[in-house]
């Protein structure tokens, strides 16, 4: 009896779906989305091809699940690492370095987000909500900074939040085009400009 048959390929459980998503993530990262095959993903998950299709209709569904899982992991990690805005800059540097370890997943996220800008795209709602949620989270922290006089005077909190999201996305796209490019330095510089430190006594002399 094969491993897939022993597991019961048609048992639809969250654990089985999680196994398939993990296998898809490995396959996409290794082969790229276009070259990754459902049969390879099924083999990695220890399930038959037909069993995989019982859980996910096609490779596009799997891609959406992989990116959603990645997003959830990053939200949870951010919540554990960023208790307040003072911890945001080192976290963002770590986040970009983490993304650079899996450039194919970074590329897939950017490509899917662009495709989902069309209202008829099946992932449009997900990405619209994801970006709105991100801007809102950043803006909340920016308001606290503004109240304490720690946000650049020319920036409204909502504008600073939108700019931060745009800088993060744009730097990653540029890095995919030129992987020699330093993108951690620029995000740190952007954060220093956004949250300028008060001048020390004597600095103006």
mmCIF file of C-alpha atoms in Angstrom:
data_model
loop_
_atom_site.group_PDB
_atom_site.id
_atom_site.type_symbol
_atom_site.label_atom_id
_atom_site.label_comp_id
_atom_site.label_asym_id
_atom_site.label_seq_id
_atom_site.Cartn_x
_atom_site.Cartn_y
_atom_site.Cartn_z
ATOM 1 C CA UNK A 1 0.000 0.000 0.000
ATOM 2 C CA UNK A 2 1.422 3.390 -0.983
ATOM 3 C CA UNK A 3 1.882 6.194 1.496
ATOM 4 C CA UNK A 4 -0.801 8.277 -0.217
ATOM 5 C CA UNK A 5 -3.352 5.436 -0.096
ATOM 6 C CA UNK A 6 -2.494 4.713 3.515
ATOM 7 C CA UNK A 7 -3.221 8.318 4.426
ATOM 8 C CA UNK A 8 -6.593 8.332 2.697
ATOM 9 C CA UNK A 9 -6.218 10.952 -0.033
ATOM 10 C CA UNK A 10 -9.857 12.034 0.038
ATOM 11 C CA UNK A 11 -9.985 12.864 3.728
ATOM 12 C CA UNK A 12 -10.475 16.622 3.678
ATOM 13 C CA UNK A 13 -8.865 17.913 6.853
ATOM 14 C CA UNK A 14 -7.081 21.167 7.733
ATOM 15 C CA UNK A 15 -3.946 19.144 8.469
ATOM 16 C CA UNK A 16 -3.967 17.593 4.995
ATOM 17 C CA UNK A 17 -4.481 20.964 3.330
ATOM 18 C CA UNK A 18 -1.609 22.379 5.374
ATOM 19 C CA UNK A 19 0.646 19.547 4.154
ATOM 20 C CA UNK A 20 -0.256 20.306 0.548
ATOM 21 C CA UNK A 21 0.347 24.039 1.000
ATOM 22 C CA UNK A 22 3.763 23.370 2.541
ATOM 23 C CA UNK A 23 4.622 21.083 -0.376
ATOM 24 C CA UNK A 24 3.466 23.715 -2.871
ATOM 25 C CA UNK A 25 5.543 26.360 -1.148
ATOM 26 C CA UNK A 26 8.658 24.173 -1.436
ATOM 27 C CA UNK A 27 7.947 23.372 -5.073
ATOM 28 C CA UNK A 28 7.244 26.993 -6.058
ATOM 29 C CA UNK A 29 10.403 28.161 -4.295
ATOM 30 C CA UNK A 30 12.506 25.472 -5.992
ATOM 31 C CA UNK A 31 11.048 25.461 -9.499
ATOM 32 C CA UNK A 32 9.086 28.677 -9.810
ATOM 33 C CA UNK A 33 5.320 28.828 -10.218
ATOM 34 C CA UNK A 34 5.281 28.145 -13.960
ATOM 35 C CA UNK A 35 7.522 25.078 -13.846
ATOM 36 C CA UNK A 36 6.181 23.596 -10.620
ATOM 37 C CA UNK A 37 3.753 20.760 -11.318
ATOM 38 C CA UNK A 38 0.762 19.532 -9.369
ATOM 39 C CA UNK A 39 2.159 16.003 -9.566
ATOM 40 C CA UNK A 40 5.411 17.122 -7.945
ATOM 41 C CA UNK A 41 3.462 18.914 -5.224
ATOM 42 C CA UNK A 42 1.275 15.852 -4.652
ATOM 43 C CA UNK A 43 4.347 13.621 -4.359
ATOM 44 C CA UNK A 44 5.969 15.971 -1.849
ATOM 45 C CA UNK A 45 2.752 15.955 0.188
ATOM 46 C CA UNK A 46 2.477 12.154 0.048
ATOM 47 C CA UNK A 47 -0.860 12.264 -1.715
ATOM 48 C CA UNK A 48 -2.180 11.242 -5.122
ATOM 49 C CA UNK A 49 -2.705 13.798 -7.877
ATOM 50 C CA UNK A 50 -6.444 13.148 -7.700
ATOM 51 C CA UNK A 51 -6.343 13.570 -3.943
ATOM 52 C CA UNK A 52 -4.657 16.947 -4.300
ATOM 53 C CA UNK A 53 -7.357 18.109 -6.713
ATOM 54 C CA UNK A 54 -9.950 17.180 -4.090
ATOM 55 C CA UNK A 55 -8.517 19.949 -1.903
ATOM 56 C CA UNK A 56 -7.402 22.516 -4.508
ATOM 57 C CA UNK A 57 -8.952 22.960 -7.926
ATOM 58 C CA UNK A 58 -5.783 24.091 -9.663
ATOM 59 C CA UNK A 59 -2.328 25.591 -9.226
ATOM 60 C CA UNK A 60 -3.736 29.133 -8.956
ATOM 61 C CA UNK A 61 -5.706 28.089 -5.866
ATOM 62 C CA UNK A 62 -2.536 26.636 -4.387
ATOM 63 C CA UNK A 63 -0.590 29.808 -5.081
ATOM 64 C CA UNK A 64 -3.214 31.887 -3.305
ATOM 65 C CA UNK A 65 -3.040 29.524 -0.313
ATOM 66 C CA UNK A 66 0.768 29.670 -0.224
ATOM 67 C CA UNK A 67 0.815 33.464 -0.262
ATOM 68 C CA UNK A 68 -1.948 33.688 2.334
ATOM 69 C CA UNK A 69 0.017 31.352 4.627
ATOM 70 C CA UNK A 70 3.159 33.433 4.146
ATOM 71 C CA UNK A 71 1.183 36.555 4.946
ATOM 72 C CA UNK A 72 -0.281 35.039 8.116
ATOM 73 C CA UNK A 73 3.163 33.944 9.309
ATOM 74 C CA UNK A 74 4.533 37.427 8.791
ATOM 75 C CA UNK A 75 1.640 39.064 10.628
ATOM 76 C CA UNK A 76 2.167 36.775 13.612
ATOM 77 C CA UNK A 77 5.914 37.400 13.593
ATOM 78 C CA UNK A 78 5.370 41.150 13.356
ATOM 79 C CA UNK A 79 3.021 41.075 16.334
ATOM 80 C CA UNK A 80 5.707 39.312 18.373
ATOM 81 C CA UNK A 81 8.561 41.593 17.260
ATOM 82 C CA UNK A 82 6.985 45.040 16.997
ATOM 83 C CA UNK A 83 5.298 46.010 20.272
ATOM 84 C CA UNK A 84 5.523 49.670 19.217
ATOM 85 C CA UNK A 85 6.779 51.817 16.340
ATOM 86 C CA UNK A 86 10.222 52.157 17.909
ATOM 87 C CA UNK A 87 10.830 48.505 16.979
ATOM 88 C CA UNK A 88 9.589 48.852 13.408
ATOM 89 C CA UNK A 89 12.841 49.766 11.638
ATOM 90 C CA UNK A 90 14.891 46.703 12.702
ATOM 91 C CA UNK A 91 11.900 44.477 11.977
ATOM 92 C CA UNK A 92 11.549 45.815 8.426
ATOM 93 C CA UNK A 93 15.251 45.188 7.750
ATOM 94 C CA UNK A 94 14.878 41.601 8.999
ATOM 95 C CA UNK A 95 11.723 41.172 6.908
ATOM 96 C CA UNK A 96 13.448 42.221 3.690
ATOM 97 C CA UNK A 97 16.422 39.961 4.392
ATOM 98 C CA UNK A 98 13.998 37.090 5.009
ATOM 99 C CA UNK A 99 12.224 37.740 1.705
ATOM 100 C CA UNK A 100 15.562 37.765 -0.117
ATOM 101 C CA UNK A 101 16.103 34.158 0.947
ATOM 102 C CA UNK A 102 13.059 33.132 -1.130
ATOM 103 C CA UNK A 103 13.111 35.376 -4.216
ATOM 104 C CA UNK A 104 10.638 33.208 -6.110
ATOM 105 C CA UNK A 105 7.986 33.723 -3.436
ATOM 106 C CA UNK A 106 8.743 37.457 -3.465
ATOM 107 C CA UNK A 107 8.293 37.470 -7.251
ATOM 108 C CA UNK A 108 5.043 35.496 -7.080
ATOM 109 C CA UNK A 109 3.606 37.892 -4.500
ATOM 110 C CA UNK A 110 4.400 40.930 -6.647
ATOM 111 C CA UNK A 111 3.048 39.315 -9.818
ATOM 112 C CA UNK A 112 -0.173 38.167 -8.164
ATOM 113 C CA UNK A 113 -0.718 41.525 -6.464
ATOM 114 C CA UNK A 114 -0.390 43.278 -9.830
ATOM 115 C CA UNK A 115 -2.760 40.847 -11.527
ATOM 116 C CA UNK A 116 -5.237 41.204 -8.661
ATOM 117 C CA UNK A 117 -5.481 44.956 -9.281
ATOM 118 C CA UNK A 118 -8.179 44.052 -11.831
ATOM 119 C CA UNK A 119 -11.568 44.006 -10.062
ATOM 120 C CA UNK A 120 -12.574 40.769 -11.808
ATOM 121 C CA UNK A 121 -9.495 38.883 -10.572
ATOM 122 C CA UNK A 122 -10.414 36.207 -7.980
ATOM 123 C CA UNK A 123 -7.746 37.511 -5.565
ATOM 124 C CA UNK A 124 -8.790 41.169 -5.910
ATOM 125 C CA UNK A 125 -10.742 41.229 -2.665
ATOM 126 C CA UNK A 126 -7.966 39.542 -0.711
ATOM 127 C CA UNK A 127 -5.256 41.946 -1.856
ATOM 128 C CA UNK A 128 -7.456 45.024 -1.484
ATOM 129 C CA UNK A 129 -8.200 44.012 2.103
ATOM 130 C CA UNK A 130 -4.552 43.060 2.750
ATOM 131 C CA UNK A 131 -3.196 46.428 1.644
ATOM 132 C CA UNK A 132 -5.934 48.374 3.428
ATOM 133 C CA UNK A 133 -5.210 46.444 6.635
ATOM 134 C CA UNK A 134 -1.483 47.123 6.312
ATOM 135 C CA UNK A 135 -1.985 50.851 5.760
ATOM 136 C CA UNK A 136 -4.322 51.023 8.734
ATOM 137 C CA UNK A 137 -1.840 49.246 11.004
ATOM 138 C CA UNK A 138 0.997 51.537 9.944
ATOM 139 C CA UNK A 139 -1.211 54.625 10.238
ATOM 140 C CA UNK A 140 -2.192 53.787 13.808
ATOM 141 C CA UNK A 141 1.457 53.696 14.801
ATOM 142 C CA UNK A 142 2.198 56.842 12.820
ATOM 143 C CA UNK A 143 -0.547 58.717 14.687
ATOM 144 C CA UNK A 144 1.088 57.836 17.968
ATOM 145 C CA UNK A 145 4.396 59.130 16.649
ATOM 146 C CA UNK A 146 2.730 62.312 15.428
ATOM 147 C CA UNK A 147 1.105 62.904 18.826
ATOM 148 C CA UNK A 148 4.549 62.735 20.428
ATOM 149 C CA UNK A 149 6.079 65.057 17.833
ATOM 150 C CA UNK A 150 8.198 62.188 16.418
ATOM 151 C CA UNK A 151 6.743 62.101 12.882
ATOM 152 C CA UNK A 152 8.168 64.336 10.158
ATOM 153 C CA UNK A 153 6.184 67.568 10.226
ATOM 154 C CA UNK A 154 5.417 67.430 6.485
ATOM 155 C CA UNK A 155 3.766 64.005 6.735
ATOM 156 C CA UNK A 156 0.230 63.149 7.725
ATOM 157 C CA UNK A 157 0.101 59.716 9.417
ATOM 158 C CA UNK A 158 -2.029 58.254 6.607
ATOM 159 C CA UNK A 159 0.391 59.568 3.975
ATOM 160 C CA UNK A 160 3.384 58.194 5.864
ATOM 161 C CA UNK A 161 1.680 54.787 6.075
ATOM 162 C CA UNK A 162 0.937 54.688 2.344
ATOM 163 C CA UNK A 163 4.481 55.793 1.514
ATOM 164 C CA UNK A 164 6.002 53.124 3.747
ATOM 165 C CA UNK A 165 3.979 50.420 2.028
ATOM 166 C CA UNK A 166 4.968 51.769 -1.389
ATOM 167 C CA UNK A 167 8.658 51.915 -0.467
ATOM 168 C CA UNK A 168 8.632 48.320 0.807
ATOM 169 C CA UNK A 169 6.965 47.033 -2.353
ATOM 170 C CA UNK A 170 9.076 49.121 -4.695
ATOM 171 C CA UNK A 171 12.382 48.135 -3.118
ATOM 172 C CA UNK A 172 11.558 44.455 -3.420
ATOM 173 C CA UNK A 173 10.643 44.832 -7.082
ATOM 174 C CA UNK A 174 13.896 46.675 -7.754
ATOM 175 C CA UNK A 175 15.852 43.945 -5.964
ATOM 176 C CA UNK A 176 14.273 41.255 -8.128
ATOM 177 C CA UNK A 177 15.557 43.157 -11.160
ATOM 178 C CA UNK A 178 19.013 43.688 -9.649
ATOM 179 C CA UNK A 179 19.877 41.337 -6.814
ATOM 180 C CA UNK A 180 23.097 43.214 -6.089
ATOM 181 C CA UNK A 181 21.015 46.173 -4.933
ATOM 182 C CA UNK A 182 21.025 47.045 -1.234
ATOM 183 C CA UNK A 183 17.417 47.449 -0.124
ATOM 184 C CA UNK A 184 17.875 47.287 3.641
ATOM 185 C CA UNK A 185 19.882 50.520 3.730
ATOM 186 C CA UNK A 186 17.231 52.516 1.845
ATOM 187 C CA UNK A 187 14.345 51.349 4.059
ATOM 188 C CA UNK A 188 16.344 52.281 7.145
ATOM 189 C CA UNK A 189 17.130 55.686 5.631
ATOM 190 C CA UNK A 190 13.445 56.195 4.802
ATOM 191 C CA UNK A 191 12.481 55.388 8.375
ATOM 192 C CA UNK A 192 15.053 57.838 9.751
ATOM 193 C CA UNK A 193 13.642 60.573 7.513
ATOM 194 C CA UNK A 194 10.090 59.695 8.548
ATOM 195 C CA UNK A 195 10.964 59.718 12.247
ATOM 196 C CA UNK A 196 13.676 62.390 12.540
ATOM 197 C CA UNK A 197 15.548 62.431 15.805
ATOM 198 C CA UNK A 198 15.448 65.702 17.768
ATOM 199 C CA UNK A 199 18.640 67.681 17.541
ATOM 200 C CA UNK A 200 21.020 67.265 20.451
ATOM 201 C CA UNK A 201 22.073 70.422 22.295
ATOM 202 C CA UNK A 202 24.935 72.026 20.413
ATOM 203 C CA UNK A 203 24.211 70.215 17.099
ATOM 204 C CA UNK A 204 23.082 73.450 15.482
ATOM 205 C CA UNK A 205 26.302 75.206 16.289
#
